[in-house]
Amino acid sequence: MSTSTPRTSAQNAAQELIARSNRLGADPKNTNYAGGNTSAKGTETDPVTGEPVELVWVKGSGGDLGTLTESGLAVLRLDRMRALVDVYPGVEREDEMVAAFDYCLHGKGGAAPSIDTAMHGLVDAAHVDHLHPDSGIAIATAADGEALTKQIFGDQVVWVPWRRPGFQLGLDIAEIKRQNPQAVGCILGGHGITAWGETSEEAEKSSLWIIDTAAAYIAEHSKAEPFGPALEGYAALPDAERRAKAAALAPTIRGIASADRPMVGHFTDSDAVLDFLASAEHPRLAELGTSCPDHFLRTKVKPLVLDLPAGASVEDSIARLKELAVTYREDYQAYYDRHATPESPAIRGKDPLIVLVPGVGMFSFGKDKQTARVAGEFYVNAINVMRGAEGLSTYAPIDESEKFRIEYWALEEAKLQRMPKPKPLATRVALVTGAASGIGKATAQKLAAEGACVVIADLSLEKAIEAAAELGSTDVAVGVQVDVSNADAVQAAVDAAVLAFGGVDLIVNNAGLSLSRSLLETTEKDWDLQHDVMAKGSFLVSKATAKVMIEQELGGDIVYISSKNSIFAGPNNVAYGAAKADQAHQVRLLAAELGEHGIKVNGVNPDGVVQGSGIFASGWGANRAAVYGVEEKDLGKFYAQRTILKREVLPENIANAVFVLCTSDLSHTTGLHIPVDAGVAAAFLR
């Protein structure tokens, strides 16, 4: 291989590469999330010999260009990497070369080298970009993509027929560059683009020129209706009707996508999706599946498409979706059986990751919210690709057998096996009421820390959003407003949860308030308020969420934050204690009723949780302090001293109890109340 490529210093090469990568990755028109890779070559002094050594920095496996940092780069010695050409055993054994990259690493090597490392090391250019832009893949998947490449770019971009990513593709592109010194890049059939330059600026300019030139050509020359004419009855429903139908269908669809293993969902009703589903050619194109490896590894080879018009009833849609799910699983099994060999990894699951509903939108699924959201983004990329290819020619993705080779690649399997073990509550969607403060907030924090997606439901929308933001992005938590005493408000909150994460399966009835008054001082209004929020509110939340869990067929947990006062009879507490007793018996009643659906119902009985409590801060603390003859600031210490353990109960203690109830360790426990009161003998359960 030639070594004539100019080199820059190590520090400059890495810095320029990261800056270029971040710029390219920040714009979705250039590449999809975690898709593509970039590289730079430079020199550094070898600390062993003291001599200059040529290195290549390349984005490591699994990284994202838009957020790439130096820790995400793999660093390899060029001399050793180029020497691999002499021991390359041929395309039938090219997978072995990935392990050989480890012997080319410089120093600690940085991130794990990706399958595309050969492309970057072997191409004789100081800077190389490999990207997955929609416009470039549209040309790459057009039936006459080679002719279009020549027509659009002349001799500055060279067509490369489909070849699976790997060492041989790196050799092919290196040879293409050698034979075409005037070229600035190439279109990789069925896949994406690669561009290069002798400076970082030149490589970036070449990449953007290919992307923008392809997009401009498609815009100018595309037929008016790439997806065919409008399909009668399949137009998008009005906004409110569309979202309502999406929420009604979501639990069933999540159950379909989770038959083999639980999944988190994401809903998209973008114009790109709705327009695609409203057009006559969408069934044919959806059946052809995606083409770019990054796309179908996230979306599976094809989606499940509901074949009913937008106006179909929810009941008819659910019935048909269940029928289609059976067919989809049979088809996927047949796909696996057609191509699997004795060496192939075991089938990973037959459920769809993309479900398309005309007039409504797209449901996408993954092991967590981010994965589900990105899967949906990738299918939108695929729609854009299909539009471009159909507008100029005919969409012609790579062959099904090639898709299987990549989906069940030993290297892909090894990558999956390296993934960290999921947290205990991974894939669980939790809805916690009264979660903007106190016990609710601590519980939401605990559930999120253990892997759950969390919906913070609170009477104050502003506080709910603030509490959710403290947990992370909307891939982790969202805030919704709810008055639990209002059935319509509860249903709206549950619908929001379902549209945010695909469904719900862990409910914490925590919303509450308290008025410390004697029997004679308690008004009818006081009584109704206490019972509306806690007794009625818990009932409404449990009813609305149980319906979702039953439709999902994934089981679930409902946890009531009741109270020591549901058992203990104390002074000036008639309305609060009676409401808490109501909640406590709801636990037993619902445990008996919902068990056949795999839904566990349990309770936690706290006492004396002063710290961070909205109830205590709103007057209850002052009243209880007066009842017991202590200063309000000393109430927590007072409660601690009257317990057996002499410990103050904190919100985190209740959160820990909720967590334990919802783990597999207590998978056979329902109808239980756990006291978290540091030991109050009068409240012992009998």
mmCIF file of C-alpha atoms in Angstrom, residues 456-661:
data_model
loop_
_atom_site.group_PDB
_atom_site.id
_atom_site.type_symbol
_atom_site.label_atom_id
_atom_site.label_comp_id
_atom_site.label_asym_id
_atom_site.label_seq_id
_atom_site.Cartn_x
_atom_site.Cartn_y
_atom_site.Cartn_z
ATOM 1 C CA ILE A 456 -44.016 11.913 36.902
ATOM 2 C CA ALA A 457 -47.710 12.690 37.494
ATOM 3 C CA ASP A 458 -48.548 15.615 39.744
ATOM 4 C CA LEU A 459 -51.216 18.234 40.264
ATOM 5 C CA SER A 460 -48.641 20.858 39.257
ATOM 6 C CA LEU A 461 -47.490 20.419 35.661
ATOM 7 C CA GLU A 462 -44.580 22.793 36.210
ATOM 8 C CA LYS A 463 -43.294 20.808 39.180
ATOM 9 C CA ALA A 464 -43.850 17.515 37.365
ATOM 10 C CA ILE A 465 -41.764 18.654 34.407
ATOM 11 C CA GLU A 466 -39.033 19.952 36.732
ATOM 12 C CA ALA A 467 -38.902 16.659 38.626
ATOM 13 C CA ALA A 468 -38.763 14.680 35.387
ATOM 14 C CA ALA A 469 -35.935 16.847 34.054
ATOM 15 C CA GLU A 470 -33.909 16.047 37.175
ATOM 16 C CA LEU A 471 -33.989 12.378 36.187
ATOM 17 C CA GLY A 472 -32.609 12.960 32.692
ATOM 18 C CA SER A 473 -33.937 13.392 29.182
ATOM 19 C CA THR A 474 -37.424 12.491 27.975
ATOM 20 C CA ASP A 475 -35.966 9.083 27.124
ATOM 21 C CA VAL A 476 -35.909 8.529 30.898
ATOM 22 C CA ALA A 477 -38.802 10.518 32.354
ATOM 23 C CA VAL A 478 -41.654 12.816 31.398
ATOM 24 C CA GLY A 479 -43.880 15.021 33.524
ATOM 25 C CA VAL A 480 -47.665 15.103 33.199
ATOM 26 C CA GLN A 481 -50.398 16.951 35.036
ATOM 27 C CA VAL A 482 -53.115 15.027 36.782
ATOM 28 C CA ASP A 483 -55.889 15.603 39.280
ATOM 29 C CA VAL A 484 -56.356 12.001 40.423
ATOM 30 C CA SER A 485 -59.882 12.738 41.630
ATOM 31 C CA ASN A 486 -60.993 13.449 38.050
ATOM 32 C CA ALA A 487 -61.528 10.432 35.805
ATOM 33 C CA ASP A 488 -60.958 12.367 32.569
ATOM 34 C CA ALA A 489 -57.726 13.854 33.906
ATOM 35 C CA VAL A 490 -56.514 10.411 34.984
ATOM 36 C CA GLN A 491 -57.269 8.954 31.552
ATOM 37 C CA ALA A 492 -55.439 11.843 29.870
ATOM 38 C CA ALA A 493 -52.381 11.203 32.046
ATOM 39 C CA VAL A 494 -52.432 7.478 31.282
ATOM 40 C CA ASP A 495 -52.793 8.216 27.557
ATOM 41 C CA ALA A 496 -49.787 10.547 27.778
ATOM 42 C CA ALA A 497 -47.784 7.807 29.487
ATOM 43 C CA VAL A 498 -48.768 5.273 26.842
ATOM 44 C CA LEU A 499 -47.789 7.594 23.991
ATOM 45 C CA ALA A 500 -44.505 8.475 25.711
ATOM 46 C CA PHE A 501 -43.279 4.941 26.390
ATOM 47 C CA GLY A 502 -45.667 2.514 24.670
ATOM 48 C CA GLY A 503 -47.610 1.469 27.754
ATOM 49 C CA VAL A 504 -47.470 1.249 31.546
ATOM 50 C CA ASP A 505 -46.684 -1.644 33.838
ATOM 51 C CA LEU A 506 -45.638 -0.279 37.236
ATOM 52 C CA ILE A 507 -48.072 2.010 39.040
ATOM 53 C CA VAL A 508 -47.438 3.800 42.324
ATOM 54 C CA ASN A 509 -50.546 5.330 43.893
ATOM 55 C CA ASN A 510 -48.866 7.979 46.010
ATOM 56 C CA ALA A 511 -50.881 11.190 45.531
ATOM 57 C CA GLY A 512 -52.313 12.359 48.827
ATOM 58 C CA LEU A 513 -53.014 15.126 51.275
ATOM 59 C CA SER A 514 -54.063 15.295 54.889
ATOM 60 C CA LEU A 515 -56.068 17.486 57.224
ATOM 61 C CA SER A 516 -55.423 16.902 60.937
ATOM 62 C CA ARG A 517 -58.796 17.556 62.584
ATOM 63 C CA SER A 518 -60.950 15.960 65.227
ATOM 64 C CA LEU A 519 -64.244 14.297 64.409
ATOM 65 C CA LEU A 520 -66.250 17.379 65.414
ATOM 66 C CA GLU A 521 -63.977 19.741 63.473
ATOM 67 C CA THR A 522 -63.953 17.602 60.297
ATOM 68 C CA THR A 523 -66.383 18.969 57.726
ATOM 69 C CA GLU A 524 -68.143 17.063 54.997
ATOM 70 C CA LYS A 525 -65.934 18.934 52.522
ATOM 71 C CA ASP A 526 -62.831 17.781 54.409
ATOM 72 C CA TRP A 527 -64.054 14.188 54.303
ATOM 73 C CA ASP A 528 -64.838 14.322 50.581
ATOM 74 C CA LEU A 529 -61.521 15.932 49.701
ATOM 75 C CA GLN A 530 -59.504 13.296 51.568
ATOM 76 C CA HIS A 531 -61.443 10.442 50.028
ATOM 77 C CA ASP A 532 -61.585 11.941 46.538
ATOM 78 C CA VAL A 533 -57.803 12.267 46.337
ATOM 79 C CA MET A 534 -56.719 9.043 48.028
ATOM 80 C CA ALA A 535 -59.535 6.496 47.970
ATOM 81 C CA LYS A 536 -61.260 7.567 44.765
ATOM 82 C CA GLY A 537 -58.018 8.758 43.160
ATOM 83 C CA SER A 538 -56.247 5.431 43.717
ATOM 84 C CA PHE A 539 -59.296 3.610 42.378
ATOM 85 C CA LEU A 540 -59.372 5.730 39.198
ATOM 86 C CA VAL A 541 -55.640 5.388 38.553
ATOM 87 C CA SER A 542 -55.695 1.640 39.192
ATOM 88 C CA LYS A 543 -58.713 1.164 36.929
ATOM 89 C CA ALA A 544 -57.255 3.131 34.005
ATOM 90 C CA THR A 545 -53.821 1.539 34.224
ATOM 91 C CA ALA A 546 -55.065 -1.993 34.857
ATOM 92 C CA LYS A 547 -56.939 -1.789 31.549
ATOM 93 C CA VAL A 548 -53.659 -0.983 29.791
ATOM 94 C CA MET A 549 -51.777 -3.772 31.568
ATOM 95 C CA ILE A 550 -54.448 -6.346 30.772
ATOM 96 C CA GLU A 551 -54.345 -5.400 27.076
ATOM 97 C CA GLN A 552 -50.545 -5.589 27.030
ATOM 98 C CA GLU A 553 -50.592 -9.117 28.529
ATOM 99 C CA LEU A 554 -47.267 -8.415 30.230
ATOM 100 C CA GLY A 555 -48.402 -8.556 33.843
ATOM 101 C CA GLY A 556 -47.437 -5.624 36.023
ATOM 102 C CA ASP A 557 -47.342 -4.081 39.476
ATOM 103 C CA ILE A 558 -49.661 -1.705 41.308
ATOM 104 C CA VAL A 559 -48.283 -0.337 44.566
ATOM 105 C CA TYR A 560 -50.317 1.736 47.002
ATOM 106 C CA ILE A 561 -48.540 4.121 49.342
ATOM 107 C CA SER A 562 -50.960 3.687 52.207
ATOM 108 C CA SER A 563 -50.020 4.505 55.789
ATOM 109 C CA LYS A 564 -49.493 3.234 59.277
ATOM 110 C CA ASN A 565 -52.737 5.120 59.893
ATOM 111 C CA SER A 566 -54.658 2.566 57.810
ATOM 112 C CA ILE A 567 -54.204 0.271 60.818
ATOM 113 C CA PHE A 568 -53.317 2.488 63.774
ATOM 114 C CA ALA A 569 -56.066 4.559 65.374
ATOM 115 C CA GLY A 570 -54.721 7.960 66.320
ATOM 116 C CA PRO A 571 -56.354 11.223 67.432
ATOM 117 C CA ASN A 572 -57.593 13.977 65.111
ATOM 118 C CA ASN A 573 -57.249 11.758 62.055
ATOM 119 C CA VAL A 574 -60.659 10.402 61.114
ATOM 120 C CA ALA A 575 -60.813 11.467 57.439
ATOM 121 C CA TYR A 576 -57.186 10.698 56.611
ATOM 122 C CA GLY A 577 -57.118 7.379 58.479
ATOM 123 C CA ALA A 578 -60.383 6.212 56.924
ATOM 124 C CA ALA A 579 -59.174 7.091 53.413
ATOM 125 C CA LYS A 580 -55.933 5.219 54.024
ATOM 126 C CA ALA A 581 -57.870 2.201 55.291
ATOM 127 C CA ASP A 582 -59.861 2.328 52.052
ATOM 128 C CA GLN A 583 -56.598 2.245 50.080
ATOM 129 C CA ALA A 584 -55.297 -0.639 52.162
ATOM 130 C CA HIS A 585 -58.343 -2.751 51.377
ATOM 131 C CA GLN A 586 -58.184 -1.824 47.689
ATOM 132 C CA VAL A 587 -54.804 -3.567 47.708
ATOM 133 C CA ARG A 588 -56.372 -6.807 48.898
ATOM 134 C CA LEU A 589 -59.391 -6.561 46.612
ATOM 135 C CA LEU A 590 -57.370 -5.788 43.478
ATOM 136 C CA ALA A 591 -54.734 -8.405 44.278
ATOM 137 C CA ALA A 592 -57.513 -11.008 44.267
ATOM 138 C CA GLU A 593 -59.066 -9.670 41.073
ATOM 139 C CA LEU A 594 -56.037 -8.904 38.899
ATOM 140 C CA GLY A 595 -53.886 -11.899 39.736
ATOM 141 C CA GLU A 596 -55.201 -13.883 36.772
ATOM 142 C CA HIS A 597 -53.614 -11.252 34.507
ATOM 143 C CA GLY A 598 -50.235 -11.529 36.202
ATOM 144 C CA ILE A 599 -50.712 -8.150 37.890
ATOM 145 C CA LYS A 600 -49.425 -7.960 41.455
ATOM 146 C CA VAL A 601 -50.967 -5.453 43.868
ATOM 147 C CA ASN A 602 -49.133 -4.559 47.062
ATOM 148 C CA GLY A 603 -48.887 -1.716 49.526
ATOM 149 C CA VAL A 604 -46.392 0.174 51.629
ATOM 150 C CA ASN A 605 -47.358 1.588 55.024
ATOM 151 C CA PRO A 606 -45.052 4.495 55.920
ATOM 152 C CA ASP A 607 -45.174 6.612 59.028
ATOM 153 C CA GLY A 608 -43.651 9.881 60.080
ATOM 154 C CA VAL A 609 -42.054 10.799 56.758
ATOM 155 C CA VAL A 610 -41.458 14.468 57.398
ATOM 156 C CA GLN A 611 -38.437 15.234 55.223
ATOM 157 C CA GLY A 612 -39.412 16.571 51.802
ATOM 158 C CA SER A 613 -43.084 15.848 52.372
ATOM 159 C CA GLY A 614 -45.600 18.065 50.639
ATOM 160 C CA ILE A 615 -48.268 16.926 53.102
ATOM 161 C CA PHE A 616 -46.281 17.892 56.161
ATOM 162 C CA ALA A 617 -45.178 21.184 54.611
ATOM 163 C CA SER A 618 -48.764 22.183 53.818
ATOM 164 C CA GLY A 619 -49.971 22.318 57.430
ATOM 165 C CA TRP A 620 -50.241 18.676 58.445
ATOM 166 C CA GLY A 621 -46.845 18.878 60.142
ATOM 167 C CA ALA A 622 -47.794 21.887 62.223
ATOM 168 C CA ASN A 623 -51.063 20.255 63.241
ATOM 169 C CA ARG A 624 -49.451 16.955 64.198
ATOM 170 C CA ALA A 625 -46.725 18.787 66.112
ATOM 171 C CA ALA A 626 -49.420 20.613 68.072
ATOM 172 C CA VAL A 627 -51.241 17.354 68.792
ATOM 173 C CA TYR A 628 -48.055 15.793 70.179
ATOM 174 C CA GLY A 629 -46.826 18.951 71.934
ATOM 175 C CA VAL A 630 -43.504 19.317 70.097
ATOM 176 C CA GLU A 631 -41.920 21.917 67.818
ATOM 177 C CA GLU A 632 -42.656 21.323 64.161
ATOM 178 C CA LYS A 633 -38.939 21.293 63.339
ATOM 179 C CA ASP A 634 -38.511 18.422 65.820
ATOM 180 C CA LEU A 635 -41.412 16.338 64.517
ATOM 181 C CA GLY A 636 -39.205 13.905 62.584
ATOM 182 C CA LYS A 637 -37.061 13.283 65.671
ATOM 183 C CA PHE A 638 -40.207 12.851 67.764
ATOM 184 C CA TYR A 639 -41.599 10.237 65.397
ATOM 185 C CA ALA A 640 -38.249 8.418 65.437
ATOM 186 C CA GLN A 641 -38.150 8.198 69.232
ATOM 187 C CA ARG A 642 -41.559 6.577 69.446
ATOM 188 C CA THR A 643 -40.490 3.743 67.119
ATOM 189 C CA ILE A 644 -38.927 0.444 68.078
ATOM 190 C CA LEU A 645 -35.806 1.116 65.996
ATOM 191 C CA LYS A 646 -35.537 4.779 67.018
ATOM 192 C CA ARG A 647 -34.881 5.782 63.417
ATOM 193 C CA GLU A 648 -36.389 8.577 61.368
ATOM 194 C CA VAL A 649 -38.206 7.349 58.254
ATOM 195 C CA LEU A 650 -37.063 9.061 55.049
ATOM 196 C CA PRO A 651 -38.675 9.140 51.584
ATOM 197 C CA GLU A 652 -35.853 6.950 50.286
ATOM 198 C CA ASN A 653 -36.877 4.169 52.683
ATOM 199 C CA ILE A 654 -40.341 3.999 51.150
ATOM 200 C CA ALA A 655 -38.857 4.152 47.637
ATOM 201 C CA ASN A 656 -36.659 1.159 48.440
ATOM 202 C CA ALA A 657 -39.680 -0.837 49.588
ATOM 203 C CA VAL A 658 -41.560 -0.026 46.365
ATOM 204 C CA PHE A 659 -38.554 -1.138 44.336
ATOM 205 C CA VAL A 660 -38.267 -4.470 46.131
ATOM 206 C CA LEU A 661 -41.969 -5.198 45.629
#
